[in-house]
Coordinates of C-alpha atoms in Angstrom, one line a residue:
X1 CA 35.6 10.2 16.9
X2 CA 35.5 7.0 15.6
X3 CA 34.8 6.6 12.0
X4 CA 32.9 3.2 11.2
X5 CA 29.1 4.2 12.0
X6 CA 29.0 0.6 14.7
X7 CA 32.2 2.6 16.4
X8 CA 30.9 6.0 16.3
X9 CA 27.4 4.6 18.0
X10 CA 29.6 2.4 20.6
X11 CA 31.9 5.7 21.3
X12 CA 28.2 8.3 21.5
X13 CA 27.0 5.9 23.9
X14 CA 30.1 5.6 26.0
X15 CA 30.1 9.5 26.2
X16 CA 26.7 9.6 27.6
X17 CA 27.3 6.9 30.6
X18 CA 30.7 8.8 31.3
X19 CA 29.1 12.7 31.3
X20 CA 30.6 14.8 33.3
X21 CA 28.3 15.9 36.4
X22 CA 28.5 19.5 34.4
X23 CA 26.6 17.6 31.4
X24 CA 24.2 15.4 33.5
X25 CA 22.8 18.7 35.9
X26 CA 22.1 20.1 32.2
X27 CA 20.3 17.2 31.2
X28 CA 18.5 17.1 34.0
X29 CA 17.2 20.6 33.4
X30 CA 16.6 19.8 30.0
X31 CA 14.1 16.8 30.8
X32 CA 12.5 18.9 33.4
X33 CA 11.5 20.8 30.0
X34 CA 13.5 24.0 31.2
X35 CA 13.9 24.9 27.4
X36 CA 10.2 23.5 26.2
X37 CA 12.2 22.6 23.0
X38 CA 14.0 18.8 22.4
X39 CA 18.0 18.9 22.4
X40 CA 19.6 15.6 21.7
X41 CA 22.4 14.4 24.0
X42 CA 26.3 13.5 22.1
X43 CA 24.9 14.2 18.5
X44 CA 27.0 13.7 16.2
X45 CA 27.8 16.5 14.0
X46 CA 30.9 15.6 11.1
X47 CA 33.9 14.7 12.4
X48 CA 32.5 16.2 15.8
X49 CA 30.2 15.1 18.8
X50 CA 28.1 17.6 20.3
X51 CA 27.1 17.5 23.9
X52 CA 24.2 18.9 23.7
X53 CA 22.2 19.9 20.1
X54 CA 19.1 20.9 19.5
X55 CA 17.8 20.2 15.9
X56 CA 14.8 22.9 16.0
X57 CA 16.8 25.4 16.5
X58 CA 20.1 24.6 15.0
X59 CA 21.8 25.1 18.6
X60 CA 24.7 23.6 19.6
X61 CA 25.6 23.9 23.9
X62 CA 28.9 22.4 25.1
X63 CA 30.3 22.3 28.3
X64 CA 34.0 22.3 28.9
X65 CA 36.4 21.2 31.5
X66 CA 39.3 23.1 32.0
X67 CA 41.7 21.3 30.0
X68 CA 39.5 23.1 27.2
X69 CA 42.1 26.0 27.9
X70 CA 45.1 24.5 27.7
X71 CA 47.9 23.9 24.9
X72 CA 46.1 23.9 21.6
X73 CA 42.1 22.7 22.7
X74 CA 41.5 26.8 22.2
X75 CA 42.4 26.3 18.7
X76 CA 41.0 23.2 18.1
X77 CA 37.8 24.5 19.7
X78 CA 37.5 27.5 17.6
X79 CA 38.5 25.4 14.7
X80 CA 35.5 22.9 15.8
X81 CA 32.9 26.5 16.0
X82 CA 34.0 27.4 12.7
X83 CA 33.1 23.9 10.9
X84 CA 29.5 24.1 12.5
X85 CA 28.7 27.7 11.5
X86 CA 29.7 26.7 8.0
X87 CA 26.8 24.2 8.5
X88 CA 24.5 26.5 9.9
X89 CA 24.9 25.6 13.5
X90 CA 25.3 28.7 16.1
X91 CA 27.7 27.1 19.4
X92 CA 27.3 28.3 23.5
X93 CA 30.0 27.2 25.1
X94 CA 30.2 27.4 29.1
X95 CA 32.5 25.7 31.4
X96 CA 31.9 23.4 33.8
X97 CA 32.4 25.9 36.9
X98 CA 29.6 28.4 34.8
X99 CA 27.3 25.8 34.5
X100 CA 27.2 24.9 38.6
X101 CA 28.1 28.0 39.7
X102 CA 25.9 30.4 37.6
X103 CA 23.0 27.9 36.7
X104 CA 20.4 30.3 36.0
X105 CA 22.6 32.9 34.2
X106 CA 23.5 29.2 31.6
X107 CA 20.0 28.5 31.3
X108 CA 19.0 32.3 30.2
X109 CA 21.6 32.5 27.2
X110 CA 19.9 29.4 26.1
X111 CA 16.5 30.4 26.5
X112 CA 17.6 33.8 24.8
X113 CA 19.9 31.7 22.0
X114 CA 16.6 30.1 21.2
X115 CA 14.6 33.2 20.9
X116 CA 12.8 33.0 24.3
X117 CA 11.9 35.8 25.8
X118 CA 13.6 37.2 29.0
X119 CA 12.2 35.6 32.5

């Protein structure tokens, strides 16, 4: 991420009008109020951006590709989960396939990540 605040806004912005479909079908449910709670979309979080984070409840949801499995990106992923949980901030991750593929099974760990009760 960019490091001057101006290049860090520019670079958050570009992120949201380049989300992947993954990201944009969760935002969707998200404005539809499928979580009844706000979540902020490329927040900024350190050296980090989060795709999805939502301040209440100190819950971070990201959604990965598959080059997320590759090379190093595991590492640098659980490095990533690490830094926020020293800040306080619990991580979902689900991949991109989970997300269209198992769309209500997504939205239940998030409702249950922020203490909903079980549909």
């Amino acid at each position: 991420m960019p490091s001057r605040s101006t290049d860090a806004l520019a670079f958050r912005r570009k992120l949201r009008r380049e989300s992947t479909d993954a990201e944009c079908l969760l935002w969707t449910l998200v404005r539809r109020g499928a979580f009844g709670v706000k979540f902020r979309r490329q927040h900024p979080a350190g050296p980090y951006v989060l795709d999805f984070y939502c301040p209440a409840h100190r819950l971070a949801v990201e959604l990965d590709g598959g080059q997320h499995w590759c090379g190093d990106a595991p590492a640098r992923d659980a490095a990533r989960t690490r830094f926020l949980a020293t800040r306080g901030i619990r991580v979902l991750r689900f991949s991109n396939a989970e997300m269209f593929e198992e769309t209500e099974a997504v939205i239940q760990v998030i409702r249950e990540a922020l203490g909903f009760e079980e549909e």
